[in-house]
mmCIF file of C-alpha atoms in Angstrom:
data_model
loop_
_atom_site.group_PDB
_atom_site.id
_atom_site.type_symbol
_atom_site.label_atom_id
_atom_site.label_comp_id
_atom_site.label_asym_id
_atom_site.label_seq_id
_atom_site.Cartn_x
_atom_site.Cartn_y
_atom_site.Cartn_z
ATOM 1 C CA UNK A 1 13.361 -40.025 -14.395
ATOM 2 C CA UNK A 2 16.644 -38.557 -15.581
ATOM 3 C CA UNK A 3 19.715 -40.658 -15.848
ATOM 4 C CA UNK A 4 22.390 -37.809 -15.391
ATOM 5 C CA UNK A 5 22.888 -35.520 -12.501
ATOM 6 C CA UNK A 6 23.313 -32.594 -14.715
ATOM 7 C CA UNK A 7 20.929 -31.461 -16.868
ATOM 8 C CA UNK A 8 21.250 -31.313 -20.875
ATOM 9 C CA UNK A 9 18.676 -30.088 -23.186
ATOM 10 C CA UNK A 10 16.914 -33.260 -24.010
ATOM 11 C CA UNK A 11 16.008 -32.926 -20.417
ATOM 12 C CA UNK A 12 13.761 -29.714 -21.282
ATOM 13 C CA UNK A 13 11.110 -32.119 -22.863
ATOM 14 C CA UNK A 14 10.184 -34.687 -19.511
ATOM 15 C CA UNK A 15 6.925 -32.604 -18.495
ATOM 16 C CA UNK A 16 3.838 -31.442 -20.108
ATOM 17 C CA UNK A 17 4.205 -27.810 -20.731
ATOM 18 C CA UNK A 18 1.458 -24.913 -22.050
ATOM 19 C CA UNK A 19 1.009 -23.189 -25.084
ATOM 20 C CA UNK A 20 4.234 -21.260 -24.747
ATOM 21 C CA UNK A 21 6.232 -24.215 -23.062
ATOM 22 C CA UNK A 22 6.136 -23.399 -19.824
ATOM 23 C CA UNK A 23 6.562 -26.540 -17.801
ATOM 24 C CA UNK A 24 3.476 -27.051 -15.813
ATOM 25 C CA UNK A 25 3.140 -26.864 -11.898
ATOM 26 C CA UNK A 26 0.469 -28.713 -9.748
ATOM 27 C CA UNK A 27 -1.394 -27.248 -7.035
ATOM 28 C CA UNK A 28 -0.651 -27.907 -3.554
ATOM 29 C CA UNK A 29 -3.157 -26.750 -0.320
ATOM 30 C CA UNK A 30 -0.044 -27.126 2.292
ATOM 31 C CA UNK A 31 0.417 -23.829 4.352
ATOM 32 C CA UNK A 32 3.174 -24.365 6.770
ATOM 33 C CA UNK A 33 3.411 -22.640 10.077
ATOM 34 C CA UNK A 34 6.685 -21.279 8.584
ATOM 35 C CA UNK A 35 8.889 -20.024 5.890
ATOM 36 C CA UNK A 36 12.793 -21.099 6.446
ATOM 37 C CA UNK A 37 15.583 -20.019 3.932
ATOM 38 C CA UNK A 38 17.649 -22.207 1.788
ATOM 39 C CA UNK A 39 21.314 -22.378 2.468
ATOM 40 C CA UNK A 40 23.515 -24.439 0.807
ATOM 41 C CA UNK A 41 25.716 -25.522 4.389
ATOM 42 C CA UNK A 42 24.244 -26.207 7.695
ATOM 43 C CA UNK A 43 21.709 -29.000 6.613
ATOM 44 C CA UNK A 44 19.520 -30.386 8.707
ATOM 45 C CA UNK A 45 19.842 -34.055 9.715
ATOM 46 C CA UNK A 46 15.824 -34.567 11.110
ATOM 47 C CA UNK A 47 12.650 -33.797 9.548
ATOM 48 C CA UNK A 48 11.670 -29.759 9.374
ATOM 49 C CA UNK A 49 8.381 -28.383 10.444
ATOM 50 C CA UNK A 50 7.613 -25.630 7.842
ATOM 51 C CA UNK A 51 8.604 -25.179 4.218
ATOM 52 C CA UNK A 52 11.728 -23.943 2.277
ATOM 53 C CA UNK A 53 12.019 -20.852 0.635
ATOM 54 C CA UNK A 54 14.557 -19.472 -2.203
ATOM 55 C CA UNK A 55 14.131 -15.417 -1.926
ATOM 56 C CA UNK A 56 17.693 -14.943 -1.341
ATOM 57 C CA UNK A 57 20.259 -14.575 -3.846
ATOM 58 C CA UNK A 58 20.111 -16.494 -6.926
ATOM 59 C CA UNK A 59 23.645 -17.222 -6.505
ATOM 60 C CA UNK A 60 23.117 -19.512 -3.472
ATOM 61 C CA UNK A 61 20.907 -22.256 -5.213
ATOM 62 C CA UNK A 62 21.998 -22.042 -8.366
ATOM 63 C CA UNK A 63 23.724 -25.689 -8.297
ATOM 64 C CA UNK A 64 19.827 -26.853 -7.689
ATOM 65 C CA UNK A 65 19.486 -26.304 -11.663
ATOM 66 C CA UNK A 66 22.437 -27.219 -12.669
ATOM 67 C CA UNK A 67 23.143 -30.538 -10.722
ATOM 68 C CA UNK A 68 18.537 -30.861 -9.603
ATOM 69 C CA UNK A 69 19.353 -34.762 -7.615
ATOM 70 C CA UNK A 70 22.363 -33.595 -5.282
ATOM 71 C CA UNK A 71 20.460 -31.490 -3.270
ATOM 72 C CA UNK A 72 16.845 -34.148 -3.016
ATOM 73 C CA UNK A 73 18.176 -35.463 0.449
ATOM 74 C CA UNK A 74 18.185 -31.885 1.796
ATOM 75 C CA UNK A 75 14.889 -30.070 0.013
ATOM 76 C CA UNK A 76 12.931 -34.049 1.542
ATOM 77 C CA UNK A 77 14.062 -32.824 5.107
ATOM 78 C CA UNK A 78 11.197 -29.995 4.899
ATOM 79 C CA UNK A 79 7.022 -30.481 4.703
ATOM 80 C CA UNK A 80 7.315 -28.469 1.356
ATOM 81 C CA UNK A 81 9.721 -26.488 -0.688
ATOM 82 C CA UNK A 82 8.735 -23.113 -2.892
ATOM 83 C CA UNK A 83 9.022 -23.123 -6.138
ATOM 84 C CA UNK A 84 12.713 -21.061 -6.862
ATOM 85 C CA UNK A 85 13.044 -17.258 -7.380
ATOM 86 C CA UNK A 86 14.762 -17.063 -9.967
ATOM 87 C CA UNK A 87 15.207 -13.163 -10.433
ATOM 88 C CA UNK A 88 13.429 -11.092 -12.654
ATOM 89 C CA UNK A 89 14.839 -7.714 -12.271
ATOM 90 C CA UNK A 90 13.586 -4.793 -14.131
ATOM 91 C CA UNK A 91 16.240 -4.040 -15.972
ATOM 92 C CA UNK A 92 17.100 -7.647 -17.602
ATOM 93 C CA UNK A 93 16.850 -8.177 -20.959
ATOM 94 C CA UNK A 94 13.192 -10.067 -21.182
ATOM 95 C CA UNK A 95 14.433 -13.403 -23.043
ATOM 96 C CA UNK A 96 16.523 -13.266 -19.405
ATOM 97 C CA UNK A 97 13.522 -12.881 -17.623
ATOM 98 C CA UNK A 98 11.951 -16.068 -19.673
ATOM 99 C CA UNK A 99 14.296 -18.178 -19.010
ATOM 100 C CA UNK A 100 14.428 -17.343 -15.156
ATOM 101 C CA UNK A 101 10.921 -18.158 -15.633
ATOM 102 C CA UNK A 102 11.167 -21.875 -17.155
ATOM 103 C CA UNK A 103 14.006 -22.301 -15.006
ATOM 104 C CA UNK A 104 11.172 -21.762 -11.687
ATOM 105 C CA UNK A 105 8.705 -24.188 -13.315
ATOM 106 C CA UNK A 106 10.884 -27.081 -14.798
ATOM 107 C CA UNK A 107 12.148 -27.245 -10.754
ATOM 108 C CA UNK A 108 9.185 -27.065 -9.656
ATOM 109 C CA UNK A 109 7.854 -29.669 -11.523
ATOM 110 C CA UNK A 110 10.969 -31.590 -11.461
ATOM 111 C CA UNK A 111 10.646 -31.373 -7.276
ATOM 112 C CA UNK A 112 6.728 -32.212 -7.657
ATOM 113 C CA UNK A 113 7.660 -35.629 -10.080
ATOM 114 C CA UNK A 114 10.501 -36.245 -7.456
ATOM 115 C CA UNK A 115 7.654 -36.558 -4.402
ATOM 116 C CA UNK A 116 8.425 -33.089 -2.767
ATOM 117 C CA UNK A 117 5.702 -31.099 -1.976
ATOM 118 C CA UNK A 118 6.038 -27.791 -3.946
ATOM 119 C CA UNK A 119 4.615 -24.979 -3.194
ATOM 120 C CA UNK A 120 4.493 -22.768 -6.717
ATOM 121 C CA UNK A 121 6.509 -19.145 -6.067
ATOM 122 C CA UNK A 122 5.060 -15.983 -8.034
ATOM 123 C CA UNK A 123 7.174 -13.590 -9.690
ATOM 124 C CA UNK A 124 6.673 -10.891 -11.839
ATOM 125 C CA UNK A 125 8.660 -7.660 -13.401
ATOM 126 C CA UNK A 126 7.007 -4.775 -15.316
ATOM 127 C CA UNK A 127 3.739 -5.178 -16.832
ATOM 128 C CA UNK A 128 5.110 -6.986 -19.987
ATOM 129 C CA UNK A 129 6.021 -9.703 -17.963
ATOM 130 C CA UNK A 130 2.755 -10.544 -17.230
ATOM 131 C CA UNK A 131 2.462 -12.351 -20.418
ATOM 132 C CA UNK A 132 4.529 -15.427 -19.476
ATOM 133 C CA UNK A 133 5.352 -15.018 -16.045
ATOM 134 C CA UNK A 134 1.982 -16.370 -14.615
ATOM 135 C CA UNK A 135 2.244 -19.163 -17.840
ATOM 136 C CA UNK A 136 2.407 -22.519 -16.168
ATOM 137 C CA UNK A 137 1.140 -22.073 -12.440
ATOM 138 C CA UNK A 138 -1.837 -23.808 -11.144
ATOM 139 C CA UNK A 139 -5.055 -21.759 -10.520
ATOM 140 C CA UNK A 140 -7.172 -22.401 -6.817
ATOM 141 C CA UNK A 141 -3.472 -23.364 -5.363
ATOM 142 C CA UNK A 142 -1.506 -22.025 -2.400
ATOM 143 C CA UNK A 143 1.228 -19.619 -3.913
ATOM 144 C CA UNK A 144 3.706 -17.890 -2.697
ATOM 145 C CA UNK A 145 5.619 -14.506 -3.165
ATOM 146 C CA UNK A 146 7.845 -12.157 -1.701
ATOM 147 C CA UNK A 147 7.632 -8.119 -0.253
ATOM 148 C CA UNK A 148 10.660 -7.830 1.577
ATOM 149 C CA UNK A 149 12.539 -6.206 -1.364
ATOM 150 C CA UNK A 150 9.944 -3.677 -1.120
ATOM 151 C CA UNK A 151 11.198 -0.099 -0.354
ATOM 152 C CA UNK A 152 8.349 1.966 0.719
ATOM 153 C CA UNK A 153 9.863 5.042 -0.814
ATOM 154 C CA UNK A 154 9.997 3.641 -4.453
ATOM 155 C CA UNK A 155 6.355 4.546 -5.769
ATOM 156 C CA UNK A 156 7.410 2.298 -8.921
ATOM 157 C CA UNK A 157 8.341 -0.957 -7.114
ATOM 158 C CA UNK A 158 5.259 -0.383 -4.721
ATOM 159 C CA UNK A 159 3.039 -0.129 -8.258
ATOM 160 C CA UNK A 160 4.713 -3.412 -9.823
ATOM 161 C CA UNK A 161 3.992 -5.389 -6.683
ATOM 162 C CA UNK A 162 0.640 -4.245 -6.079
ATOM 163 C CA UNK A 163 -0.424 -4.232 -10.025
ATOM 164 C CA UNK A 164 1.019 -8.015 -10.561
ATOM 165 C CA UNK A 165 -0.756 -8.807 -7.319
ATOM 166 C CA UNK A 166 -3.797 -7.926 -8.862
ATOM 167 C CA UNK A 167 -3.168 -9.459 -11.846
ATOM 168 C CA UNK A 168 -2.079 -12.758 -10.116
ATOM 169 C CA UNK A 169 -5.124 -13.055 -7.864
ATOM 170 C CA UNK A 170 -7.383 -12.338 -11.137
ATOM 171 C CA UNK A 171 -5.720 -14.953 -13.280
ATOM 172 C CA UNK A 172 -4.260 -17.655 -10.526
ATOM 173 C CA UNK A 173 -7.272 -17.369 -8.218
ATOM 174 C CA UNK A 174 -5.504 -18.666 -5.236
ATOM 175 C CA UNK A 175 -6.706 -20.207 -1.986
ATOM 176 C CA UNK A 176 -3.717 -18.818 -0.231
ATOM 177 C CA UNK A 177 -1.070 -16.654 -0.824
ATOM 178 C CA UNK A 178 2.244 -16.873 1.623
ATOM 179 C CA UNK A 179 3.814 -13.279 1.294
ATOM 180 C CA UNK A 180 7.852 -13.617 2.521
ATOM 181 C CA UNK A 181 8.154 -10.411 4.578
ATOM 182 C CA UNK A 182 5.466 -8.250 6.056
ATOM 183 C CA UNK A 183 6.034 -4.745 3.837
ATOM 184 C CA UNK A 184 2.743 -3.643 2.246
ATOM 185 C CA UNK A 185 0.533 -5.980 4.215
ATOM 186 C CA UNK A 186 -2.051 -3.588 4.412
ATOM 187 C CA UNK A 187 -1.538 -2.610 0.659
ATOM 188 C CA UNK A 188 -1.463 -6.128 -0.371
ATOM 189 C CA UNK A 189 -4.405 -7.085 2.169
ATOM 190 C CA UNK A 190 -6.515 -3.812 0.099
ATOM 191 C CA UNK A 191 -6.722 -6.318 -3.003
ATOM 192 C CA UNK A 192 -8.486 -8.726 -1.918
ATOM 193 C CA UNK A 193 -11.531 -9.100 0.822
ATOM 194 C CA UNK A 194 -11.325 -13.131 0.965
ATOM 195 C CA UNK A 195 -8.401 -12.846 3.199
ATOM 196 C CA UNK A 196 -6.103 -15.039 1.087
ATOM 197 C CA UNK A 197 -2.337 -13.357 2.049
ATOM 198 C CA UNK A 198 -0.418 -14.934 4.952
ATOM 199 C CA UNK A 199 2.275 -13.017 5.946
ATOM 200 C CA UNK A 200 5.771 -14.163 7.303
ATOM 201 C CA UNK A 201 8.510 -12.553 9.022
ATOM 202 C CA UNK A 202 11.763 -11.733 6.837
ATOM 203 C CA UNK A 203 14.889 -12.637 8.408
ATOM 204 C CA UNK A 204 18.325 -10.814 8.435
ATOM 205 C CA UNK A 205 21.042 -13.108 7.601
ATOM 206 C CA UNK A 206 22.638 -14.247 11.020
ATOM 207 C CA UNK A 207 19.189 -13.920 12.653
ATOM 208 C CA UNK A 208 17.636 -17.377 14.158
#
């Protein structure tokens, strides 16, 4: 376990990693009746029904990388916690994109070692990506991802989500997939005739 509340490099080497040193994530088969967002005030004092998610701005949980302990109280309050979504936008430089990537599996993993159970999060960019940013995950696990970003006029963004989708179910093979928002259900439901994707309302900030 680490000494020191913020992280330094030597701390990059505590878990067994792949090929391309991706820290590795275990599989979890939790589904929780719901999805609740992280937020850095209003913490909850009793246990939560329903797992954590981080598809809101990076911004608000950034502090979980740099300072990973001062937030364990809060994350142990919930069943499970996703994995973090760190951003991959499309038009990031890709060693950017990497790095967002380790930065989603050593907390994962870091969360899993710590006796949280983590749910691993799925995220993906343009088809390049797809060489390191399914590196690390468990196959036959629940996952989860998010559609609410989704526009359904965007024909491009549609394409990415459905084609990594693919890609993910091929490769991952999950049991279940939690889906953050219910854009392209019936798009994403198309893929796939096992009936793996669980869908989940997105809410609006200010919304209960």
């Amino acid at each position: 376990m680490i000494g020191v509340q913020r992280l330094k490099l030597n701390d990059f080497l505590l878990f067994p990693t792949t090929t391309q040193g991706m820290p590795t994530v275990e599989a979890t088969d939790f589904i929780p009746e719901k999805l609740e967002a992280y937020k850095a005030k209003n913490k909850p004092r009793t246990r939560v029904e329903g797992a954590l998610h981080f598809f809101v701005d990076d911004i608000r949980f950034e502090n979980l990388w740099k300072f990973p302990f001062r937030q364990l109280n809060y994350l142990q309050k919930f069943q499970a916690v996703c994995g973090p979504d760190f951003s991959l936008y499309l038009d990031y430089p890709q060693p950017l994109k990497i790095w967002n990537t380790y930065r989603n599996r050593w907390l994962s993993r870091f969360w899993s070692e710590q006796g949280l159970t983590v749910i691993p999060c799925v995220s993906w960019a343009e088809p390049e990506s797809f060489n390191y940013c399914f590196d690390g995950l468990p196959q036959h696990s629940v996952l989860a991802i998010a559609s609410m970003g989704i526009s359904k006029k965007d024909r491009n963004s549609i394409n990415l989500l459905l084609q990594g989708a693919e890609v993910m179910l091929e490769r991952l093979k999950p049991s279940t997939v939690l889906v953050y928002g219910e854009k392209m259900k019936n798009e994403l439901q198309s893929l796939n005739t096992e009936d793996v994707f669980r869908f989940y309302p997105y809410y609006r900030r200010g919304q209960k």
